[in-house]
Amino acid sequence: MLATSSSSSSSTAISLHPLTNYNASATPSLNPSSLSFSSSYSYLSPLSFRLHSSKTHLRITPKKGLRVSCSTNEPLKVMISGAPASGKGTQCELIVQKFGLVHISTGDLLRAEVSSGTEIGNKAKEFMNSGRLVPDEIVTAMVTVRLSRQDAKEKGWLLDGYPRSFAQAQSLEELNIRPDIYIVLDVPDEILIDRCVGRRLDPVTGKIYHLKNFPPESEEIKARLVTRADDTEEKVKSRLEIYKQNAAAISSTYSSITNKIDGNRPKEMIFKDIDSLLSQLLKDKTVKSVKPVLQTESRLDQASSNQEKWRGIPTRLNNIPHSREIRNYFYDDVLQATQRAVNDGRTRLKVEINIPELNPEMDVYRIGTLMELVRVIALSFADDGKRVKVCVQGSMGEGALAGMPLQLAGTRKILEFMDWGNYGAMGTFIKIGSIGAKEVDEEDDMFILVAPQNAVGNCIIDDLRGMTDAAGKRPVILINPRLKDLPGSSGIMQTMGRDKRLEYAASFESCYFFRLLYYAGTQYPIMGAIRMTYPYDYELYKRVDEPSGKEKYVSLSTFKERPTIDEINDVFLGKPRNKDKKASGIWGFLSGVF
Ligand code: AP5
């Protein structure tokens, strides 16, 4: 492994060209990530707080809300990858213009070293000219030094062309340097060769041209364009081969944050996709930085740092009761996904989280965990100034049949007795209600429904439908709903209106999904997990025992839609995806999972 400490100390044998300052003063723009705001306002008091940046000074007066503390937004950290000539440099120009990130291109840094004849440049030259990778230790030293500069920390960074090998990716992991997103530009091989051969660079402005696709604007510019030494057809083929050999190993490190983009389109269209991904990320970071003070901040901070540590899935999920750390991780994960969905204007949402403590089919089911989850979500939205109604279905049926699903017995009382903080949220910004149209008051901004479910002989759907109709465009969030049709008390499934009921139940959009996967007929050991957080893909993980006795979850694949049992089987068996397959997979281990 590279000794990064030596590379950054003065005793290092490697000296860097001043151009490693490349782009240090990015385009002056009002970059949202560089804004900082600090202050707090108290519950129901119409105070205002200020947004500061070097360029702006805004005043914001919130209309209503609980006490909110705002912290500096964290800047974006972006990695862009793709085969030679897939358009990384071209997109980076556009990203820097819009987001003001510090662009760190290992290719550009190395070329600057070569043209200045530095020690690094002389070492790198022969590798670059033959289309091979420059040794890891040289490139990693350059990148880590550049990333540690103040401008990259403040403005955020855009890493282009690094990591390019598994060892480079591991170096970053060991230094705890991880991007928010890993963008991969996908372009067919035959197009790449033409792009490389036709590429020309302007040594004055650094702008990238293509003789056919993006010809220079004037004869004067054309006359000074240069061709890269590694842009011959033969060398491009060798670079492409090396890229392919390394790509899979690198992407396994970033699979949970990978976004593949079709790079064989006009550059503006490609940028539109990247722009919306990065804008969404910025939005998420802003939401995350507005922390509800009614919850202990250390809990959320802890959860976020654990999220980093676990890279998606906490370990030891078979240890019951779940540790506070694990519970906090999930509360935070659900909260962020739900906030993103509501901020995007989604109104019919469901959260399905099936860790052992929240799985009513397991002996270890714990109603307190469900209540805590509901409290975290409700308080957070209340902190944003929303009036939240938390609803538990009331007794259903009549006479001897009156009653409610066992899982919900007593929950309303528990909610009423719970500690909702010292800011008077309960009764003002948070109210407790039942499920039904008449529970919807004009002042309510949104509704959180605790595990609405059909019971034998009784169906909650009509009440639910009445409530969503009355709520109109206001968000209704179902937490762990169970809306499958159940047999009537006579043991006969009520068929009247069944299709409509199922159609209605399916009309809620998943904003969070987490489920553990088990081998057939056993709840030990855990086989893997599926996780989806709005608006990202479903991620499939495998649980792996490590020689040290620890365990970890390894990301296997991602899916746009929730994967079927067969799809999961195929991935676990290492088979290629087969969309037409109908019969259940040979292991049959997932029966009943969905
Ligand atoms: P580097 O400079 O990073 O080269 P690369 O990865 O091969 O990528 P390119 O710069 O060739 O292409 P690009 O994806 O940026 O495409 P561009 O936007 O220019 O690295 C060079 C060498 O340095 C490596 O071979 C290696 O030796 C060394 N090196 C670098 N990093 C290293 C590392 N981490 N470890 C070890 N060694 C390392 O576009 C290409 C052309 O297509 C242009 O002409 C452009 O105008 C055109 N174009 C772009 N977008 C479009 C579009 N949408 N439609 C049509 N044309 C387009």
XYZ file of C-alpha atoms and ligand atoms in Angstrom:
651
model
C 0.000 0.000 0.000
C 1.095 3.470 -0.721
C 2.646 5.437 2.093
C 0.513 8.505 1.685
C 2.006 10.128 4.718
C 5.380 10.220 3.077
C 3.941 11.705 -0.055
C 2.501 14.612 1.821
C 5.505 15.237 4.026
C 8.407 17.397 2.983
C 10.783 14.452 3.057
C 9.021 12.743 0.194
C 11.035 11.883 -2.867
C 8.106 12.827 -5.052
C 7.711 16.463 -5.922
C 4.615 17.712 -7.624
C 4.277 20.177 -10.426
C 2.556 23.439 -9.490
C -0.262 22.464 -11.818
C -1.458 20.093 -9.132
C -3.152 23.313 -8.060
C -5.115 22.856 -11.240
C -8.504 24.475 -10.996
C -7.831 25.573 -7.469
C -9.748 28.738 -8.140
C -12.827 27.371 -9.806
C -15.352 29.639 -11.489
C -16.706 32.065 -8.923
C -20.311 31.079 -8.525
C -22.898 30.888 -5.830
C -22.283 27.291 -5.065
C -24.966 25.965 -2.738
C -22.487 23.648 -1.144
C -20.349 26.521 0.020
C -23.153 28.308 1.787
C -23.116 28.199 5.506
C -25.897 29.114 7.803
C -26.083 29.100 11.486
C -28.691 29.986 14.017
C -31.705 28.442 15.565
C -35.230 29.519 16.012
C -37.614 28.484 18.679
C -40.771 26.658 18.419
C -43.635 28.811 17.150
C -41.615 31.962 17.312
C -41.326 33.733 13.979
C -37.639 34.521 14.227
C -35.451 34.640 11.199
C -32.013 33.324 10.404
C -29.373 34.342 7.899
C -27.645 32.526 5.146
C -24.028 33.572 4.731
C -21.640 33.022 1.943
C -18.803 35.081 0.679
C -21.111 36.307 -2.059
C -24.554 36.433 -0.606
C -26.507 37.412 2.412
C -30.039 36.144 2.475
C -32.697 36.477 5.122
C -35.164 33.723 5.595
C -38.223 34.002 7.768
C -39.796 30.670 8.503
C -43.564 30.793 8.879
C -43.889 28.117 11.478
C -42.005 25.216 12.895
C -40.233 23.686 15.819
C -36.721 24.543 16.870
C -34.309 23.828 14.090
C -30.564 23.950 14.108
C -28.851 24.403 10.796
C -25.327 23.375 10.052
C -22.968 24.000 7.178
C -23.859 22.035 4.069
C -21.323 19.414 3.216
C -19.909 19.871 -0.296
C -20.385 17.303 -3.041
C -17.860 14.548 -3.613
C -18.151 13.059 -7.080
C -16.267 10.381 -8.987
C -16.627 10.025 -12.721
C -15.441 6.984 -14.569
C -15.693 5.416 -18.006
C -13.594 4.003 -20.810
C -11.018 6.181 -22.617
C -12.851 8.913 -24.548
C -16.202 8.112 -22.963
C -16.539 11.859 -22.364
C -15.369 12.239 -18.778
C -13.363 15.395 -19.423
C -16.177 16.892 -21.511
C -18.759 16.307 -18.775
C -16.358 17.518 -16.095
C -16.158 20.917 -17.817
C -19.946 21.214 -17.569
C -20.120 19.907 -13.995
C -17.491 22.398 -12.819
C -19.337 25.272 -14.513
C -22.583 24.401 -12.761
C -21.488 23.055 -9.375
C -18.148 24.772 -8.841
C -16.424 21.575 -7.697
C -12.654 21.233 -7.797
C -11.867 19.086 -10.842
C -9.074 16.606 -10.207
C -8.159 14.712 -13.370
C -5.263 12.308 -12.978
C -4.726 12.354 -16.755
C -4.415 16.167 -16.742
C -2.186 16.153 -13.663
C 0.104 13.571 -15.209
C 0.246 15.354 -18.567
C 1.215 18.555 -16.743
C 4.032 16.689 -14.996
C 5.212 15.232 -18.302
C 5.225 18.535 -20.137
C 7.151 20.183 -17.288
C 9.706 17.401 -17.262
C 9.391 16.730 -13.519
C 10.609 13.526 -11.917
C 7.049 12.200 -11.823
C 6.492 13.254 -15.398
C 9.596 11.414 -16.573
C 8.520 8.277 -14.747
C 4.935 8.494 -15.997
C 5.739 9.284 -19.617
C 6.651 5.819 -20.839
C 3.573 4.287 -19.226
C 1.228 6.887 -20.667
C 2.671 6.826 -24.137
C 2.218 3.100 -24.355
C -1.346 3.320 -23.029
C -0.501 1.536 -19.764
C -1.432 2.640 -16.271
C 1.090 4.706 -14.370
C 2.161 2.876 -11.130
C -0.404 3.200 -8.351
C 1.913 4.811 -5.806
C 2.703 7.752 -8.073
C -0.904 8.490 -8.952
C -2.295 7.895 -5.483
C 0.241 10.271 -3.956
C -0.788 12.948 -6.432
C -4.484 12.481 -5.811
C -4.389 12.348 -2.035
C -2.215 15.442 -1.835
C -4.612 17.277 -4.137
C -7.698 16.108 -2.247
C -6.278 17.289 1.032
C -6.070 20.918 -0.175
C -8.418 23.407 1.396
C -10.283 24.289 -1.814
C -11.263 20.652 -2.391
C -12.486 20.390 1.187
C -14.513 23.573 0.940
C -15.912 23.405 -2.578
C -16.147 19.646 -2.934
C -14.345 17.610 -5.572
C -14.835 15.897 -8.872
C -12.394 13.051 -9.290
C -11.869 12.096 -12.937
C -9.853 9.036 -13.932
C -9.150 7.835 -10.425
C -9.355 5.180 -9.047
C -8.400 3.107 -12.047
C -7.387 -0.113 -10.308
C -8.659 -2.082 -7.350
C -5.551 -1.104 -5.367
C -6.265 2.589 -5.979
C -9.872 2.168 -4.837
C -8.662 0.397 -1.715
C -6.179 3.185 -0.983
C -9.025 5.670 -0.904
C -11.141 3.379 1.250
C -8.328 3.032 3.750
C -8.018 6.781 3.910
C -11.782 6.999 4.403
C -12.142 9.028 1.225
C -15.435 8.069 -0.316
C -17.532 9.860 -2.907
C -21.250 10.579 -2.622
C -21.780 9.199 -6.101
C -19.889 7.134 -8.659
C -20.877 8.062 -12.209
C -19.985 5.671 -15.012
C -20.268 6.849 -18.626
C -21.233 3.952 -20.844
C -20.202 4.152 -24.527
C -19.820 1.318 -27.118
C -16.234 0.421 -28.042
C -16.447 1.345 -31.743
C -17.523 4.906 -30.891
C -14.661 5.297 -28.414
C -11.973 4.707 -30.989
C -13.383 7.333 -33.339
C -13.653 9.806 -30.468
C -10.016 9.327 -29.456
C -8.604 9.525 -32.943
C -10.567 12.713 -33.682
C -9.836 14.387 -30.342
C -7.827 17.607 -30.236
C -6.868 19.721 -27.241
C -6.445 23.466 -26.976
C -3.225 24.007 -24.986
C -4.259 27.588 -24.213
C -7.747 27.076 -22.741
C -7.557 23.357 -21.964
C -10.793 22.876 -23.933
C -11.465 19.488 -25.552
C -12.491 19.422 -29.231
C -13.292 16.722 -31.754
C -12.591 17.252 -35.445
C -16.094 16.073 -36.408
C -18.224 16.233 -33.256
C -17.002 19.498 -31.746
C -14.833 21.354 -34.255
C -12.963 24.446 -33.037
C -14.769 27.786 -33.254
C -12.115 29.578 -35.328
C -9.141 28.993 -37.615
C -6.902 30.560 -34.989
C -7.894 27.962 -32.396
C -7.695 25.179 -34.982
C -4.109 26.093 -35.784
C -2.924 25.658 -32.209
C -4.744 22.379 -31.391
C -2.641 19.402 -30.347
C -3.172 15.659 -30.485
C -2.485 13.492 -27.462
C 0.374 11.038 -27.857
C -1.830 8.174 -26.656
C -4.680 8.894 -29.076
C -3.708 6.491 -31.843
C -6.060 3.629 -32.693
C -3.606 1.007 -31.476
C -3.003 2.711 -28.118
C -6.695 3.370 -27.587
C -7.385 -0.345 -28.004
C -4.777 -1.188 -25.397
C -6.151 1.489 -22.979
C -9.642 0.139 -23.485
C -8.494 -3.389 -22.689
C -6.822 -2.229 -19.482
C -9.941 -0.257 -18.539
C -12.132 -3.341 -18.961
C -9.799 -5.502 -16.891
C -10.065 -3.108 -13.962
C -13.599 -1.753 -14.225
C -15.444 -4.607 -12.478
C -13.064 -4.674 -9.515
C -13.403 -0.942 -8.960
C -17.152 -0.831 -9.374
C -17.605 -3.496 -6.674
C -16.234 -0.938 -4.203
C -18.826 1.630 -5.205
C -21.765 -0.511 -6.317
C -24.199 1.026 -3.833
C -23.552 4.535 -5.153
C -23.019 3.729 -8.835
C -25.046 5.483 -11.510
C -24.453 4.254 -15.032
C -25.253 6.825 -17.694
C -25.633 6.308 -21.421
C -22.694 8.317 -22.775
C -23.521 7.765 -26.422
C -25.790 10.776 -26.743
C -25.312 14.487 -27.278
C -23.214 15.906 -24.467
C -26.040 18.217 -23.325
C -28.378 15.261 -22.820
C -25.779 13.379 -20.830
C -25.176 16.421 -18.686
C -28.907 16.790 -18.045
C -28.898 13.343 -16.368
C -25.771 14.134 -14.369
C -27.141 17.521 -13.389
C -30.329 16.042 -11.988
C -28.399 13.377 -10.039
C -26.058 15.937 -8.495
C -28.834 18.423 -7.788
C -30.757 15.683 -5.986
C -27.671 14.844 -3.955
C -27.199 18.471 -2.990
C -30.825 18.630 -1.938
C -30.365 15.523 0.204
C -27.330 17.003 1.860
C -29.266 20.146 2.661
C -32.107 18.134 4.189
C -29.592 16.152 6.195
C -27.907 19.256 7.508
C -31.187 20.544 8.962
C -31.160 18.381 12.023
C -34.185 18.101 14.284
C -33.081 19.184 17.718
C -35.912 17.323 19.384
C -33.972 14.169 18.735
C -30.588 13.830 20.285
C -28.170 15.105 17.686
C -25.543 12.637 18.760
C -27.925 9.850 17.745
C -28.205 11.122 14.192
C -24.503 11.848 13.933
C -23.769 8.405 15.242
C -26.189 6.887 12.737
C -24.571 8.709 9.831
C -21.104 7.677 10.817
C -22.265 4.111 11.197
C -23.873 4.292 7.790
C -20.432 5.141 6.446
C -18.875 2.346 8.463
C -21.387 -0.286 7.426
C -21.597 0.901 3.823
C -25.298 0.245 3.585
C -26.108 -2.644 5.908
C -25.325 -2.907 9.616
C -23.929 -6.231 10.742
C -25.061 -8.476 13.611
C -28.707 -8.190 12.714
C -29.331 -11.559 14.315
C -28.382 -10.192 17.722
C -31.606 -9.430 19.543
C -32.509 -6.966 20.906
C -30.929 -4.803 18.245
C -28.365 -2.408 19.596
C -29.300 1.270 19.835
C -26.694 1.881 17.134
C -28.453 -0.444 14.721
C -31.891 0.983 15.477
C -30.605 4.497 14.963
C -29.061 3.517 11.668
C -32.421 2.299 10.384
C -34.413 5.239 11.757
C -32.024 7.589 10.007
C -32.069 5.584 6.771
C -35.883 5.558 6.660
C -36.084 9.225 7.593
C -33.786 10.383 4.816
C -35.591 8.354 2.159
C -38.987 9.589 3.329
C -37.858 13.208 3.389
C -36.498 12.923 -0.138
C -39.779 11.484 -1.397
C -41.928 14.109 0.331
C -39.619 16.906 -0.849
C -40.097 15.583 -4.380
C -43.857 15.968 -4.016
C -44.707 12.276 -3.606
C -47.920 11.833 -1.654
C -48.854 8.131 -1.367
C -45.896 6.444 0.215
C -45.046 3.297 2.065
C -42.109 2.284 4.207
C -41.490 -1.445 4.517
C -38.773 -2.366 6.955
C -38.417 -5.907 8.035
C -35.519 -6.254 10.443
C -36.179 -8.942 13.097
C -37.488 -6.473 15.687
C -39.967 -5.085 13.197
C -41.091 -8.411 11.795
C -44.365 -9.382 13.520
C -43.845 -12.962 12.395
C -40.791 -13.309 14.629
C -40.818 -13.902 18.372
C -38.433 -10.987 18.780
C -40.913 -8.436 17.411
C -40.742 -5.260 19.477
C -43.502 -2.696 19.308
C -41.215 -0.114 20.927
C -38.971 -0.147 17.873
C -41.917 0.608 15.598
C -43.033 3.436 17.886
C -39.527 4.917 18.017
C -39.313 4.826 14.241
C -42.646 6.629 13.927
C -41.551 9.221 16.478
C -38.309 9.982 14.645
C -40.126 10.519 11.350
C -42.981 12.545 12.847
C -40.698 14.816 14.877
C -38.434 15.447 11.963
C -41.273 16.594 9.714
C -42.666 18.644 12.605
C -39.273 20.302 12.880
C -39.682 21.290 9.255
C -42.863 23.093 10.233
C -45.356 20.430 9.163
C -48.364 19.461 11.239
C -48.200 15.705 11.390
C -51.028 13.374 12.343
C -49.881 9.962 13.539
C -52.721 7.487 13.041
C -53.394 4.021 14.429
C -56.429 2.150 13.179
C -59.165 1.833 15.769
C -61.200 -1.177 16.682
C -62.803 -2.796 13.647
C -65.899 -4.944 13.393
C -68.854 -5.094 15.748
C -70.012 -7.071 18.760
C -68.022 -10.215 19.337
C -65.967 -9.427 16.263
C -64.902 -6.013 17.489
C -61.164 -5.789 17.951
C -57.961 -4.813 16.293
C -54.964 -6.703 14.957
C -52.925 -8.042 17.866
C -49.830 -6.196 16.770
C -51.579 -2.865 17.213
C -53.240 -3.525 20.567
C -52.359 -0.717 22.951
C -50.259 1.180 20.443
C -52.345 4.311 20.523
C -51.927 4.518 24.299
C -48.192 3.943 23.963
C -47.970 6.781 21.454
C -49.834 9.079 23.817
C -47.554 8.238 26.728
C -44.329 8.489 24.770
C -41.828 11.254 25.350
C -42.279 13.690 22.473
C -39.672 16.152 23.713
C -39.903 19.312 25.713
C -40.960 21.660 22.995
C -44.684 21.111 23.170
C -44.802 19.258 19.877
C -47.476 16.851 21.043
C -50.899 18.383 20.620
C -49.704 21.120 18.286
C -47.431 19.961 15.506
C -48.030 16.307 16.266
C -51.440 14.814 16.887
C -52.543 11.253 17.364
C -55.575 9.997 15.449
C -57.248 6.974 13.890
C -57.550 5.918 10.290
C -60.533 7.265 8.374
C -61.847 10.238 6.419
C -63.129 12.086 9.444
C -59.653 12.116 11.006
C -58.434 14.474 8.294
C -58.510 18.062 9.547
C -57.853 21.104 7.450
C -54.794 22.067 9.498
C -53.048 18.685 9.053
C -50.137 18.794 6.614
C -49.372 15.101 6.459
C -50.310 11.719 7.910
C -48.214 8.856 9.203
C -50.172 5.616 9.493
C -48.761 3.021 11.863
C -48.863 -0.492 10.397
C -52.367 -0.304 8.855
C -53.526 -3.849 8.289
C -56.383 -6.067 7.343
C -57.583 -8.387 10.059
C -59.442 -11.640 9.625
C -62.972 -10.673 8.658
C -62.176 -6.987 8.535
C -60.636 -4.893 5.862
C -59.016 -1.513 6.553
C -58.960 -0.495 2.893
C -62.272 1.412 2.844
C -61.248 3.552 5.817
C -57.833 4.040 4.284
C -59.274 5.045 0.940
C -61.641 7.496 2.661
C -58.673 9.001 4.435
C -56.465 9.355 1.351
C -59.375 10.872 -0.608
C -59.887 13.435 2.148
C -56.135 14.103 2.398
C -55.968 15.010 -1.311
C -52.456 16.143 -2.192
C -51.142 15.935 1.381
C -48.653 13.112 1.968
C -49.907 9.891 3.552
C -47.092 7.586 4.657
C -47.825 3.987 5.597
C -45.292 2.419 7.937
C -45.132 -1.349 7.521
C -48.614 -1.798 6.045
C -50.112 -5.285 5.697
C -52.843 -4.863 3.165
C -53.151 -8.382 1.774
C -56.737 -9.637 1.540
C -57.424 -12.048 4.401
C -60.170 -14.683 4.653
C -63.474 -13.633 6.248
C -64.516 -15.012 9.633
C -66.305 -17.812 7.813
C -62.944 -18.816 6.382
C -63.983 -17.769 2.897
C -62.008 -15.120 1.102
C -64.224 -12.163 0.317
C -63.985 -11.834 -3.410
C -66.261 -8.833 -3.951
C -64.191 -5.820 -4.879
C -60.969 -7.725 -4.259
C -59.269 -6.485 -7.425
C -60.059 -2.902 -6.560
C -58.755 -3.355 -3.017
C -55.508 -4.865 -4.221
C -55.148 -2.180 -6.871
C -55.617 0.490 -4.225
C -53.100 -1.161 -1.886
C -50.584 -1.249 -4.715
C -51.056 2.451 -5.463
C -48.712 3.423 -2.602
C -45.180 4.003 -3.830
C -42.289 2.449 -1.902
C -39.978 5.085 -0.505
C -38.074 2.663 1.707
C -37.691 -1.082 1.587
C -35.482 -3.294 3.693
C -35.786 -7.033 4.013
C -33.448 -9.708 5.247
C -33.171 -12.853 3.159
C -32.967 -16.293 4.731
C -32.350 -19.796 3.557
C -35.480 -21.976 3.335
C -37.134 -22.886 6.584
C -34.664 -21.175 8.879
C -33.958 -17.753 10.241
C -30.306 -18.450 10.761
C -27.913 -17.654 9.267
C -28.977 -14.533 7.390
C -28.353 -15.028 3.693
C -28.434 -11.408 2.574
C -30.620 -8.363 2.327
C -32.469 -6.095 -0.063
C -32.488 -2.365 0.501
C -34.070 0.486 -1.426
C -34.093 4.111 -0.400
C -35.981 6.609 -2.524
C -35.121 7.571 -5.294
C -32.353 4.998 -5.726
C -32.365 1.427 -7.029
C -32.985 -1.769 -5.087
C -29.665 -3.118 -3.818
C -29.070 -6.810 -3.276
C -26.497 -7.783 -0.639
C -24.974 -11.068 0.393
C -23.903 -11.650 3.999
C -20.383 -13.009 4.192
C -18.527 -14.450 7.190
C -15.016 -13.129 7.526
C -12.102 -15.218 8.810
C -11.790 -12.851 11.793
C -15.217 -14.027 12.980
C -16.837 -10.803 11.853
C -19.352 -10.556 9.079
C -20.033 -8.088 6.293
C -22.586 -7.405 3.590
C -21.272 -7.413 0.059
C -23.226 -5.671 -2.653
C -24.055 -8.097 -5.464
C -26.325 -6.216 -7.791
C -28.867 -3.447 -8.196
C -32.336 -3.481 -9.737
C -34.649 -0.756 -10.973
C -37.689 -2.705 -9.697
C -37.955 -4.908 -6.638
C -36.217 -8.162 -7.700
C -38.219 -11.370 -7.944
C -37.186 -14.557 -6.162
C -35.810 -15.934 -9.414
C -33.751 -12.836 -10.044
C -32.302 -13.026 -6.551
C -31.542 -16.724 -6.964
C -29.761 -16.073 -10.223
C -27.559 -13.371 -8.750
C -26.642 -15.524 -5.751
C -25.831 -18.413 -8.069
C -23.763 -16.117 -10.284
C -26.050 -16.708 -13.258
C -26.706 -14.041 -15.878
C -29.990 -12.206 -15.477
C -32.900 -14.074 -17.099
C -36.015 -11.988 -17.348
C -38.208 -14.686 -18.960
C -37.755 -17.319 -16.312
C -40.963 -18.159 -14.497
C -40.416 -21.140 -12.206
C -38.928 -20.476 -8.802
C -35.181 -20.945 -8.517
C -33.576 -24.220 -7.635
C -32.712 -23.274 -4.114
C -36.259 -22.389 -3.267
C -34.775 -20.711 -0.229
C -36.739 -17.556 -0.612
C -40.202 -19.067 -0.547
C -42.543 -16.889 1.391
C -40.085 -14.008 1.542
C -42.304 -11.751 -0.491
P -6.856 10.158 -19.037
O -6.491 11.471 -19.550
O -7.669 10.095 -17.809
O -7.481 9.345 -20.222
P -8.729 8.397 -20.354
O -9.354 7.862 -19.143
O -8.268 7.386 -21.312
O -9.819 9.335 -20.809
P -9.711 10.364 -21.913
O -9.085 11.621 -21.392
O -9.033 9.736 -23.105
O -11.216 10.563 -22.322
P -12.420 11.268 -21.607
O -13.330 10.216 -21.074
O -12.000 12.356 -20.699
O -13.123 11.862 -22.898
P -13.160 13.349 -23.478
O -14.139 14.143 -22.715
O -11.774 13.869 -23.656
O -5.547 9.315 -18.766
C -4.485 9.252 -19.697
C -3.406 8.323 -19.224
O -2.892 8.763 -17.960
C -3.847 6.878 -18.958
O -3.828 6.103 -20.128
C -2.785 6.427 -17.958
O -1.580 6.109 -18.578
C -2.584 7.667 -17.115
N -3.477 7.678 -15.927
C -4.513 8.535 -15.714
N -5.117 8.259 -14.539
C -4.456 7.193 -14.012
C -4.619 6.438 -12.838
N -5.596 6.695 -11.951
N -3.795 5.408 -12.600
C -2.809 5.125 -13.496
N -2.591 5.804 -14.639
C -3.411 6.835 -14.898
O -13.816 13.033 -24.889
C -13.146 12.294 -25.868
C -13.504 12.839 -27.271
O -14.888 12.582 -27.526
C -13.318 14.339 -27.389
O -12.823 14.628 -28.656
C -14.712 14.922 -27.194
O -14.864 16.127 -27.888
C -15.586 13.820 -27.747
N -16.863 13.699 -27.024
C -17.063 13.812 -25.694
N -18.382 13.641 -25.393
C -19.005 13.404 -26.566
C -20.372 13.126 -26.920
N -21.326 13.060 -26.000
N -20.663 12.917 -28.207
C -19.696 12.967 -29.173
N -18.381 13.226 -28.903
C -18.054 13.426 -27.616
